[in-house]
Amino acid sequence: RYLLEQDFPGMRIGPEPTTDSFIAVMYGETEGNVPGNALVVDPKKPFRKLSRFGNAFLNRFMCSQLPNEVLKSISIIDSPGILSGEKQRISRGYDFCQVLQWFAERVDRIILLFDAHKLDISDEFSEAIKSFRGQDDKIRVVLNKADQVDTQQLMRVYGALMWSLGKVIDTPEVLRVYIGSFWAHPLRNTDNRRLFEAEAQDLFKDIQSLPQKAAVRKLNDLIKRARLAKVHAYIISYLKKEMPSVFGKENKKKELINKLPEIYIQLQREYHISAGDFPEVKKMQEQLENCDFTKFHSLKPKLIEAVDNMLANKIASLMNLISQEESNMPTEMVHGGAFDGTMAGPFGHGYGEGAKEGADEEEWVVAKDKPAYDEIFYTLSPINGKISGISAKKEMVTSKLPNSVLGKIWKLADCDGDGMLDDEEFALAKHLIKIKLDGYELPGTLPSHLVPPSHRKPFQTAE
């Protein structure tokens, strides 16, 4: 709702889990709903494989279509509210985690939402997060409603969230957490307004870059699936090879299923495969219970060779084609809704801050602090109105900024490139130091509004 800036059919927002359905929010010329059973038989939609989850799921699945600019670039899958407490014990009637896993394998980004004032990770949420295993690179975490707590509480909440997530997601890497208040109401606590704006901007950039990376992501998924298929072939052919031709098939099958962890280790050594490419042992054992091992296929080395050749050679040329295509095409970005609100104008992120301060003012922005800078300038014994690099260095290093940063500031401040600074250039250098100390980035080239008045080129009047 926050991203689209309009309601969509089937949407209900409230403090408790209000949606019990998966809603695919997609672009359509007219506003309306398509129920799940009709959706999975539509050849134009990518949901046909979801029919295997049965009617209990399809009755809780629908597509919400509306003519919204944002949805021209991305589609959003809104999942049901997570259950907690007593509600968890009531079955949904379908395998919730399996459905989440199906979507997780096919989407570009997974966003986990937490409320700053209600952090507990319920059993169902924990199971849901575990179903995203192997998709860690797609996960982003949003700590929402952060304006409802003060700075000290927010710090504790953030720490508690990271600790809780660390227990659920078994990776040493820390997930990226975006902090903010993602709705269009006034902030209750404005202490962290600038933090919320910067975080929202980062999240928007992340989402906006998705259309550009879609082709690379699909190729990445293809590589992942090819490797998994190869490993699967090794496991299945090994089980086939070990089966007796006549007697004791059932006993041998049970023995092989129990020995699966040892078989994995043996195949790892024999074919130099990473342990991470093997399917989960318990899940594989459950699947194999219902299989007839005698109907499995033997290993076909030519097919394995073809897959290896594709991974080693063909994928590289495909990557080159994608990068060429991307460089020739205009940059795809997500537009509309909340994405346009912070693009330009005085409410764009960073407008009027740091090096951009004073951009739309007539007076030179450094002028207001120049008297204080002049006092320092005249203590540095200027000769003919200028101080040498050595004198300037003595003053500039008191900022404790590293030499690489001070070198850049010197380059920007020495407008005439004579290796010396006059009073205006020195004031500019001090202003740039202040910008950096306030936590802003330095500009690559000096913006026109920061150029000292005496160094500006006069406008040529037309005769």
Tab-separated table of C-alpha atoms in Angstrom:
chain	number	residue	atom	x	y	z
A	1	ARG	CA	0.000	0.000	0.000
A	2	TYR	CA	2.880	2.332	0.854
A	3	LEU	CA	4.739	1.612	-2.409
A	4	LEU	CA	1.663	1.742	-4.675
A	5	GLU	CA	0.073	4.752	-2.926
A	6	GLN	CA	-3.372	3.332	-3.666
A	7	ASP	CA	-5.619	0.560	-2.386
A	8	PHE	CA	-5.754	-2.707	-4.305
A	9	PRO	CA	-8.685	-5.167	-4.478
A	10	GLY	CA	-8.655	-7.614	-1.564
A	11	MET	CA	-6.455	-5.392	0.619
A	12	ARG	CA	-7.195	-5.144	4.337
A	13	ILE	CA	-4.801	-3.401	6.714
A	14	GLY	CA	-5.020	-3.719	10.477
A	15	PRO	CA	-2.935	-4.285	13.621
A	16	GLU	CA	-3.544	-8.081	13.611
A	17	PRO	CA	-3.025	-10.515	10.704
A	18	THR	CA	-5.916	-9.466	8.468
A	19	THR	CA	-5.124	-11.232	5.194
A	20	ASP	CA	-5.464	-14.995	5.147
A	21	SER	CA	-4.695	-15.176	1.425
A	22	PHE	CA	-1.749	-14.982	-0.905
A	23	ILE	CA	-2.466	-11.993	-3.150
A	24	ALA	CA	-0.475	-11.511	-6.369
A	25	VAL	CA	-0.661	-7.758	-7.008
A	26	MET	CA	-0.075	-7.276	-10.749
A	27	TYR	CA	-0.606	-4.730	-13.503
A	28	GLY	CA	-3.901	-4.768	-15.391
A	29	GLU	CA	-5.740	-2.246	-17.549
A	30	THR	CA	-8.848	-2.607	-15.387
A	31	GLU	CA	-9.105	-3.033	-11.630
A	32	GLY	CA	-10.334	-6.429	-10.407
A	33	ASN	CA	-9.732	-9.831	-8.829
A	34	VAL	CA	-8.997	-13.229	-10.345
A	35	PRO	CA	-9.605	-16.198	-7.977
A	36	GLY	CA	-6.906	-18.872	-7.516
A	37	ASN	CA	-8.590	-21.729	-9.412
A	38	ALA	CA	-8.997	-19.547	-12.513
A	39	LEU	CA	-5.485	-18.156	-12.069
A	40	VAL	CA	-3.643	-21.503	-12.241
A	41	VAL	CA	-5.259	-22.439	-15.582
A	42	ASP	CA	-4.363	-19.102	-17.215
A	43	PRO	CA	-1.429	-19.800	-19.593
A	44	LYS	CA	-0.443	-16.092	-19.577
A	45	LYS	CA	0.241	-16.094	-15.827
A	46	PRO	CA	3.245	-17.838	-14.179
A	47	PHE	CA	1.177	-19.706	-11.560
A	48	ARG	CA	0.171	-22.971	-13.278
A	49	LYS	CA	2.477	-25.138	-11.143
A	50	LEU	CA	0.699	-23.960	-7.963
A	51	SER	CA	-2.227	-26.284	-8.751
A	52	ARG	CA	-0.355	-29.099	-6.950
A	53	PHE	CA	-1.041	-27.448	-3.562
A	54	GLY	CA	-4.746	-28.269	-3.946
A	55	ASN	CA	-8.067	-26.530	-3.418
A	56	ALA	CA	-7.423	-25.522	0.195
A	57	PHE	CA	-4.587	-23.313	-1.077
A	58	LEU	CA	-6.264	-22.130	-4.293
A	59	ASN	CA	-9.264	-20.879	-2.287
A	60	ARG	CA	-6.751	-18.714	-0.409
A	61	PHE	CA	-4.933	-17.420	-3.498
A	62	MET	CA	-5.941	-14.625	-5.845
A	63	CYS	CA	-4.560	-12.074	-8.263
A	64	SER	CA	-5.362	-8.426	-7.720
A	65	GLN	CA	-4.983	-6.374	-10.907
A	66	LEU	CA	-4.916	-2.595	-11.156
A	67	PRO	CA	-3.519	0.071	-13.509
A	68	ASN	CA	-0.656	1.330	-11.324
A	69	GLU	CA	2.649	2.682	-12.701
A	70	VAL	CA	4.743	0.753	-10.143
A	71	LEU	CA	3.254	-2.579	-11.267
A	72	LYS	CA	4.455	-2.071	-14.855
A	73	SER	CA	7.961	-2.928	-13.613
A	74	ILE	CA	7.397	-5.258	-10.656
A	75	SER	CA	4.707	-7.607	-9.341
A	76	ILE	CA	4.212	-8.078	-5.609
A	77	ILE	CA	3.179	-11.244	-3.774
A	78	ASP	CA	1.455	-10.280	-0.526
A	79	SER	CA	1.600	-13.279	1.802
A	80	PRO	CA	-0.924	-13.983	4.604
A	81	GLY	CA	-0.358	-12.600	8.087
A	82	ILE	CA	1.820	-14.866	10.201
A	83	LEU	CA	-0.036	-16.712	12.957
A	84	SER	CA	1.141	-16.693	16.577
A	85	GLY	CA	-0.055	-18.115	19.893
A	86	GLU	CA	-3.166	-20.326	19.834
A	87	LYS	CA	-3.858	-19.534	16.161
A	88	GLN	CA	-0.747	-21.480	15.113
A	89	ARG	CA	-2.348	-24.745	16.202
A	90	ILE	CA	-5.175	-24.424	13.689
A	91	SER	CA	-3.941	-25.883	10.417
A	92	ARG	CA	-4.240	-23.747	7.292
A	93	GLY	CA	-5.294	-26.815	5.286
A	94	TYR	CA	-2.266	-26.612	2.978
A	95	ASP	CA	1.504	-26.702	3.405
A	96	PHE	CA	2.175	-23.006	4.071
A	97	CYS	CA	5.982	-23.362	4.112
A	98	GLN	CA	6.021	-25.344	0.850
A	99	VAL	CA	4.028	-22.573	-0.859
A	100	LEU	CA	6.431	-19.939	0.528
A	101	GLN	CA	9.368	-21.984	-0.739
A	102	TRP	CA	7.789	-22.207	-4.225
A	103	PHE	CA	7.460	-18.417	-4.374
A	104	ALA	CA	10.911	-17.834	-2.803
A	105	GLU	CA	12.614	-19.801	-5.581
A	106	ARG	CA	10.986	-17.636	-8.255
A	107	VAL	CA	10.988	-14.089	-6.869
A	108	ASP	CA	13.759	-11.476	-7.038
A	109	ARG	CA	13.403	-10.089	-3.536
A	110	ILE	CA	11.961	-11.381	-0.243
A	111	ILE	CA	11.044	-8.729	2.335
A	112	LEU	CA	10.476	-9.800	5.959
A	113	LEU	CA	8.475	-7.250	7.937
A	114	PHE	CA	8.810	-6.792	11.705
A	115	ASP	CA	7.031	-4.324	13.980
A	116	ALA	CA	9.317	-2.339	16.294
A	117	HIS	CA	6.891	-2.725	19.218
A	118	LYS	CA	6.095	-6.432	18.699
A	119	LEU	CA	9.244	-8.344	17.900
A	120	ASP	CA	8.551	-11.957	18.825
A	121	ILE	CA	9.320	-14.459	16.081
A	122	SER	CA	6.487	-16.988	16.373
A	123	ASP	CA	6.966	-20.684	15.568
A	124	GLU	CA	5.205	-20.233	12.229
A	125	PHE	CA	7.351	-17.213	11.312
A	126	SER	CA	10.451	-19.172	12.275
A	127	GLU	CA	9.347	-22.086	10.030
A	128	ALA	CA	8.539	-19.618	7.238
A	129	ILE	CA	12.036	-18.071	7.421
A	130	LYS	CA	13.609	-21.546	7.409
A	131	SER	CA	11.721	-22.335	4.187
A	132	PHE	CA	13.770	-19.537	2.510
A	133	ARG	CA	16.992	-21.501	2.997
A	134	GLY	CA	19.254	-21.211	-0.007
A	135	GLN	CA	17.674	-17.860	-0.953
A	136	ASP	CA	19.580	-15.772	1.622
A	137	ASP	CA	20.851	-13.332	-1.013
A	138	LYS	CA	17.243	-12.333	-1.817
A	139	ILE	CA	16.188	-11.579	1.769
A	140	ARG	CA	15.865	-8.042	3.132
A	141	VAL	CA	14.440	-7.200	6.556
A	142	VAL	CA	12.270	-4.163	7.295
A	143	LEU	CA	11.851	-2.977	10.891
A	144	ASN	CA	8.583	-1.095	10.489
A	145	LYS	CA	6.723	1.323	12.813
A	146	ALA	CA	10.093	2.478	14.186
A	147	ASP	CA	8.611	5.942	14.856
A	148	GLN	CA	6.533	4.454	17.687
A	149	VAL	CA	9.585	4.028	19.934
A	150	ASP	CA	12.249	6.541	20.997
A	151	THR	CA	15.930	6.360	19.995
A	152	GLN	CA	17.063	4.395	23.057
A	153	GLN	CA	14.273	1.815	22.675
A	154	LEU	CA	14.916	1.586	18.932
A	155	MET	CA	18.558	0.722	19.595
A	156	ARG	CA	17.488	-2.100	21.924
A	157	VAL	CA	14.794	-3.329	19.518
A	158	TYR	CA	17.307	-3.420	16.645
A	159	GLY	CA	19.759	-5.430	18.766
A	160	ALA	CA	17.024	-7.849	19.868
A	161	LEU	CA	15.898	-8.317	16.249
A	162	MET	CA	19.422	-9.134	15.065
A	163	TRP	CA	19.822	-11.605	17.926
A	164	SER	CA	16.477	-13.309	17.152
A	165	LEU	CA	17.232	-13.498	13.431
A	166	GLY	CA	20.680	-14.927	14.125
A	167	LYS	CA	19.051	-17.896	15.850
A	168	VAL	CA	16.625	-18.551	12.976
A	169	ILE	CA	18.858	-17.876	9.958
A	170	ASP	CA	21.958	-20.040	10.194
A	171	THR	CA	24.384	-17.816	8.300
A	172	PRO	CA	27.384	-15.917	9.665
A	173	GLU	CA	26.464	-12.914	7.490
A	174	VAL	CA	24.208	-10.286	9.021
A	175	LEU	CA	21.052	-9.534	7.042
A	176	ARG	CA	20.441	-5.986	5.828
A	177	VAL	CA	17.774	-4.379	8.030
A	178	TYR	CA	15.955	-1.228	6.871
A	179	ILE	CA	14.490	0.880	9.686
A	180	GLY	CA	11.547	3.186	9.104
A	181	SER	CA	7.847	3.918	9.243
A	182	PHE	CA	6.377	2.691	5.996
A	183	TRP	CA	2.995	4.381	5.821
A	184	ALA	CA	1.834	7.859	4.838
A	185	HIS	CA	0.904	9.095	8.335
A	186	PRO	CA	2.751	11.718	10.439
A	187	LEU	CA	5.695	10.349	12.419
A	188	ARG	CA	4.907	9.894	16.120
A	189	ASN	CA	8.547	10.338	17.122
A	190	THR	CA	10.577	12.607	14.829
A	191	ASP	CA	13.996	12.146	16.511
A	192	ASN	CA	15.169	9.743	13.815
A	193	ARG	CA	13.534	11.366	10.792
A	194	ARG	CA	16.791	11.650	8.837
A	195	LEU	CA	17.642	7.999	9.549
A	196	PHE	CA	14.190	6.866	8.327
A	197	GLU	CA	14.542	8.932	5.130
A	198	ALA	CA	18.000	7.510	4.361
A	199	GLU	CA	16.827	3.937	5.059
A	200	ALA	CA	13.711	4.314	2.885
A	201	GLN	CA	15.882	5.691	0.085
A	202	ASP	CA	18.238	2.689	0.327
A	203	LEU	CA	15.287	0.281	0.222
A	204	PHE	CA	13.818	2.093	-2.794
A	205	LYS	CA	17.152	1.901	-4.630
A	206	ASP	CA	17.304	-1.828	-3.902
A	207	ILE	CA	13.789	-2.415	-5.272
A	208	GLN	CA	14.301	-0.081	-8.239
A	209	SER	CA	17.367	-1.998	-9.388
A	210	LEU	CA	15.408	-5.295	-9.644
A	211	PRO	CA	14.184	-4.952	-13.274
A	212	GLN	CA	17.784	-4.365	-14.423
A	213	LYS	CA	19.051	-7.499	-12.704
A	214	ALA	CA	16.149	-9.791	-13.705
A	215	ALA	CA	18.018	-11.458	-16.601
A	216	VAL	CA	21.159	-12.089	-14.513
A	217	ARG	CA	18.994	-13.465	-11.680
A	218	LYS	CA	17.271	-15.912	-14.054
A	219	LEU	CA	20.647	-17.035	-15.363
A	220	ASN	CA	21.854	-17.442	-11.785
A	221	ASP	CA	18.814	-19.629	-11.016
A	222	LEU	CA	19.501	-21.698	-14.142
A	223	ILE	CA	23.099	-22.336	-12.988
A	224	LYS	CA	21.866	-23.226	-9.492
A	225	ARG	CA	19.280	-25.668	-10.866
A	226	ALA	CA	21.770	-27.233	-13.295
A	227	ARG	CA	24.182	-27.963	-10.444
A	228	LEU	CA	21.410	-29.426	-8.300
A	229	ALA	CA	20.152	-31.574	-11.192
A	230	LYS	CA	23.679	-32.902	-11.712
A	231	VAL	CA	24.015	-33.877	-8.053
A	232	HIS	CA	20.546	-35.450	-8.158
A	233	ALA	CA	21.631	-37.579	-11.123
A	234	TYR	CA	24.675	-38.835	-9.183
A	235	ILE	CA	22.534	-39.800	-6.157
A	236	ILE	CA	19.806	-41.556	-8.181
A	237	SER	CA	22.267	-43.481	-10.398
A	238	TYR	CA	24.229	-44.610	-7.307
A	239	LEU	CA	21.035	-45.963	-5.682
A	240	LYS	CA	20.133	-47.752	-8.939
A	241	LYS	CA	23.612	-49.310	-9.210
A	242	GLU	CA	23.468	-50.655	-5.612
A	243	MET	CA	20.098	-52.384	-6.038
A	244	PRO	CA	20.134	-56.205	-6.389
A	245	SER	CA	18.742	-57.556	-9.657
A	246	VAL	CA	16.444	-60.240	-8.184
A	247	PHE	CA	16.025	-60.809	-4.412
A	248	GLY	CA	16.108	-58.575	-1.309
A	249	LYS	CA	15.089	-55.360	-3.068
A	250	GLU	CA	12.993	-53.998	-0.197
A	251	ASN	CA	15.657	-54.661	2.444
A	252	LYS	CA	18.361	-53.108	0.252
A	253	LYS	CA	16.140	-50.054	-0.337
A	254	LYS	CA	15.714	-49.517	3.439
A	255	GLU	CA	19.449	-49.982	3.971
A	256	LEU	CA	20.317	-47.421	1.259
A	257	ILE	CA	17.846	-44.873	2.651
A	258	ASN	CA	19.385	-45.205	6.137
A	259	LYS	CA	22.901	-44.964	4.673
A	260	LEU	CA	22.082	-41.794	2.685
A	261	PRO	CA	24.376	-39.462	4.751
A	262	GLU	CA	27.324	-41.835	4.082
A	263	ILE	CA	26.406	-42.019	0.367
A	264	TYR	CA	26.494	-38.196	0.253
A	265	ILE	CA	30.038	-38.169	1.704
A	266	GLN	CA	31.168	-40.851	-0.740
A	267	LEU	CA	29.781	-38.924	-3.757
A	268	GLN	CA	31.348	-35.683	-2.485
A	269	ARG	CA	34.785	-37.305	-2.491
A	270	GLU	CA	34.343	-39.184	-5.767
A	271	TYR	CA	33.010	-36.294	-7.880
A	272	HIS	CA	34.461	-33.317	-5.917
A	273	ILE	CA	31.033	-31.834	-5.160
A	274	SER	CA	30.387	-29.246	-2.449
A	275	ALA	CA	28.284	-30.435	0.502
A	276	GLY	CA	26.003	-27.423	-0.007
A	277	ASP	CA	24.812	-28.775	-3.382
A	278	PHE	CA	23.199	-31.875	-1.857
A	279	PRO	CA	19.487	-31.959	-0.969
A	280	GLU	CA	18.527	-32.053	2.706
A	281	VAL	CA	19.032	-35.623	4.013
A	282	LYS	CA	15.734	-35.964	5.942
A	283	LYS	CA	13.652	-34.595	3.093
A	284	MET	CA	15.394	-36.825	0.552
A	285	GLN	CA	14.869	-39.892	2.768
A	286	GLU	CA	11.145	-39.105	3.014
A	287	GLN	CA	10.885	-38.715	-0.780
A	288	LEU	CA	12.782	-41.969	-1.453
A	289	GLU	CA	10.415	-43.990	0.772
A	290	ASN	CA	7.749	-43.869	-1.972
A	291	CYS	CA	10.080	-44.553	-4.934
A	292	ASP	CA	10.842	-47.761	-6.826
A	293	PHE	CA	14.663	-47.780	-7.035
A	294	THR	CA	14.658	-50.330	-9.893
A	295	LYS	CA	12.987	-47.771	-12.172
A	296	PHE	CA	15.766	-45.233	-11.612
A	297	HIS	CA	18.064	-44.423	-14.545
A	298	SER	CA	21.764	-45.195	-14.722
A	299	LEU	CA	24.275	-42.359	-15.020
A	300	LYS	CA	24.695	-40.984	-18.550
A	301	PRO	CA	28.231	-39.510	-18.700
A	302	LYS	CA	27.491	-37.685	-21.987
A	303	LEU	CA	24.668	-35.710	-20.399
A	304	ILE	CA	26.829	-34.851	-17.375
A	305	GLU	CA	29.540	-33.713	-19.782
A	306	ALA	CA	27.037	-31.511	-21.614
A	307	VAL	CA	25.998	-29.850	-18.324
A	308	ASP	CA	29.663	-29.314	-17.357
A	309	ASN	CA	30.346	-27.785	-20.774
A	310	MET	CA	27.368	-25.454	-20.391
A	311	LEU	CA	28.494	-24.312	-16.920
A	312	ALA	CA	32.129	-23.888	-17.956
A	313	ASN	CA	31.734	-22.248	-21.380
A	314	LYS	CA	28.225	-21.371	-22.537
A	315	ILE	CA	27.189	-19.465	-19.420
A	316	ALA	CA	30.166	-17.086	-19.801
A	317	SER	CA	29.124	-16.161	-23.365
A	318	LEU	CA	25.506	-15.717	-22.179
A	319	MET	CA	26.727	-13.329	-19.478
A	320	ASN	CA	28.544	-11.287	-22.128
A	321	LEU	CA	25.371	-11.120	-24.237
A	322	ILE	CA	23.338	-9.929	-21.246
A	323	SER	CA	25.862	-7.191	-20.354
A	324	GLN	CA	25.955	-6.054	-24.014
A	325	GLU	CA	22.170	-5.950	-24.161
A	326	GLU	CA	21.978	-4.000	-20.899
A	327	SER	CA	24.488	-1.409	-22.104
A	328	ASN	CA	22.477	-0.864	-25.324
A	329	MET	CA	19.105	-0.607	-23.605
A	330	PRO	CA	17.870	2.310	-21.479
A	331	THR	CA	18.169	1.716	-17.730
A	332	GLU	CA	14.998	0.091	-16.426
A	333	MET	CA	13.769	1.573	-13.170
A	334	VAL	CA	10.620	1.246	-11.095
A	335	HIS	CA	8.494	4.392	-11.385
A	336	GLY	CA	5.268	5.665	-9.888
A	337	GLY	CA	3.771	5.474	-6.394
A	338	ALA	CA	6.112	6.193	-3.494
A	339	PHE	CA	9.154	5.877	-5.802
A	340	ASP	CA	8.389	9.239	-7.461
A	341	GLY	CA	7.765	11.078	-4.188
A	342	THR	CA	11.423	11.308	-3.209
A	343	MET	CA	13.022	11.608	-6.636
A	344	ALA	CA	13.304	15.349	-7.151
A	345	GLY	CA	12.322	18.678	-5.626
A	346	PRO	CA	13.161	20.030	-2.188
A	347	PHE	CA	11.945	16.822	-0.460
A	348	GLY	CA	14.290	14.522	-2.345
A	349	HIS	CA	16.787	12.710	-0.126
A	350	GLY	CA	19.802	14.911	0.662
A	351	TYR	CA	18.317	18.032	-0.935
A	352	GLY	CA	19.886	21.127	0.603
A	353	GLU	CA	22.258	19.057	2.750
A	354	GLY	CA	26.032	18.617	2.652
A	355	ALA	CA	27.572	19.831	-0.592
A	356	LYS	CA	24.066	20.617	-1.951
A	357	GLU	CA	23.408	23.206	0.759
A	358	GLY	CA	22.943	26.699	-0.704
A	359	ALA	CA	22.390	25.412	-4.265
A	360	ASP	CA	19.257	27.529	-4.764
A	361	GLU	CA	20.473	30.604	-2.842
A	362	GLU	CA	21.880	33.734	-4.447
A	363	GLU	CA	24.482	34.362	-1.754
A	364	TRP	CA	27.596	32.166	-1.520
A	365	VAL	CA	26.771	29.618	1.194
A	366	VAL	CA	30.298	29.816	2.721
A	367	ALA	CA	29.920	33.572	3.327
A	368	LYS	CA	28.000	33.185	6.604
A	369	ASP	CA	30.961	31.401	8.274
A	370	LYS	CA	33.680	33.315	6.404
A	371	PRO	CA	34.457	35.859	9.205
A	372	ALA	CA	35.426	32.972	11.537
A	373	TYR	CA	37.500	31.327	8.775
A	374	ASP	CA	39.200	34.686	7.999
A	375	GLU	CA	40.434	34.965	11.590
A	376	ILE	CA	42.222	31.606	11.213
A	377	PHE	CA	43.442	32.571	7.722
A	378	TYR	CA	45.262	35.703	8.966
A	379	THR	CA	46.996	33.787	11.775
A	380	LEU	CA	48.674	31.661	9.052
A	381	SER	CA	50.801	34.617	7.796
A	382	PRO	CA	49.480	35.050	4.237
A	383	ILE	CA	51.897	36.574	1.681
A	384	ASN	CA	50.262	38.746	-1.011
A	385	GLY	CA	46.862	37.576	0.245
A	386	LYS	CA	47.630	33.840	-0.086
A	387	ILE	CA	48.873	31.049	2.162
A	388	SER	CA	51.166	28.245	1.018
A	389	GLY	CA	50.256	24.562	0.970
A	390	ILE	CA	52.469	23.932	4.026
A	391	SER	CA	50.634	26.568	6.098
A	392	ALA	CA	47.232	25.292	4.928
A	393	LYS	CA	48.212	21.707	5.754
A	394	LYS	CA	49.067	22.616	9.371
A	395	GLU	CA	45.527	23.945	9.835
A	396	MET	CA	43.692	21.283	7.769
A	397	VAL	CA	45.228	18.292	9.596
A	398	THR	CA	43.697	19.531	12.870
A	399	SER	CA	40.405	18.141	11.510
A	400	LYS	CA	41.931	14.620	11.942
A	401	LEU	CA	40.591	13.618	8.523
A	402	PRO	CA	42.818	11.164	6.586
A	403	ASN	CA	45.275	12.559	4.037
A	404	SER	CA	43.353	11.017	1.114
A	405	VAL	CA	40.263	13.078	2.065
A	406	LEU	CA	42.261	16.256	2.767
A	407	GLY	CA	43.993	15.829	-0.599
A	408	LYS	CA	40.608	15.762	-2.335
A	409	ILE	CA	39.466	18.848	-0.384
A	410	TRP	CA	42.660	20.691	-1.399
A	411	LYS	CA	42.047	19.818	-5.054
A	412	LEU	CA	38.459	21.138	-4.893
A	413	ALA	CA	39.376	24.286	-2.918
A	414	ASP	CA	42.407	25.347	-5.020
A	415	CYS	CA	40.172	26.733	-7.775
A	416	ASP	CA	42.945	28.370	-9.837
A	417	GLY	CA	45.362	25.466	-9.331
A	418	ASP	CA	48.290	27.673	-8.251
A	419	GLY	CA	49.175	25.534	-5.206
A	420	MET	CA	48.146	28.316	-2.802
A	421	LEU	CA	44.882	29.407	-1.170
A	422	ASP	CA	43.468	32.918	-0.944
A	423	ASP	CA	40.972	33.815	1.794
A	424	GLU	CA	37.942	32.605	-0.229
A	425	GLU	CA	39.612	29.331	-1.258
A	426	PHE	CA	40.658	28.735	2.365
A	427	ALA	CA	37.088	29.406	3.573
A	428	LEU	CA	35.879	26.901	0.946
A	429	ALA	CA	38.390	24.299	2.193
A	430	LYS	CA	37.120	24.775	5.766
A	431	HIS	CA	33.508	24.481	4.536
A	432	LEU	CA	34.303	21.198	2.725
A	433	ILE	CA	36.004	19.862	5.878
A	434	LYS	CA	32.834	20.706	7.824
A	435	ILE	CA	30.705	18.864	5.238
A	436	LYS	CA	32.856	15.765	5.631
A	437	LEU	CA	32.893	15.965	9.447
A	438	ASP	CA	29.077	16.211	9.417
A	439	GLY	CA	28.994	12.806	7.715
A	440	TYR	CA	28.246	13.838	4.112
A	441	GLU	CA	30.126	12.830	0.975
A	442	LEU	CA	32.339	15.258	-0.906
A	443	PRO	CA	31.318	16.130	-4.478
A	444	GLY	CA	33.406	14.696	-7.349
A	445	THR	CA	33.754	18.148	-8.928
A	446	LEU	CA	33.077	21.500	-7.311
A	447	PRO	CA	29.394	22.497	-7.828
A	448	SER	CA	28.919	25.959	-9.350
A	449	HIS	CA	27.199	27.339	-6.193
A	450	LEU	CA	30.322	26.535	-4.098
A	451	VAL	CA	32.786	28.284	-6.427
A	452	PRO	CA	34.129	31.402	-4.594
A	453	PRO	CA	32.668	34.651	-6.054
A	454	SER	CA	36.083	36.032	-7.106
A	455	HIS	CA	36.802	32.811	-9.056
A	456	ARG	CA	33.545	32.733	-11.011
A	457	LYS	CA	33.785	33.461	-14.704
A	458	PRO	CA	31.812	36.593	-15.610
A	459	PHE	CA	28.808	36.039	-17.884
A	460	GLN	CA	29.467	37.222	-21.405
A	461	THR	CA	26.700	39.559	-22.530
A	462	ALA	CA	25.442	39.200	-26.080
A	463	GLU	CA	26.281	42.194	-28.212
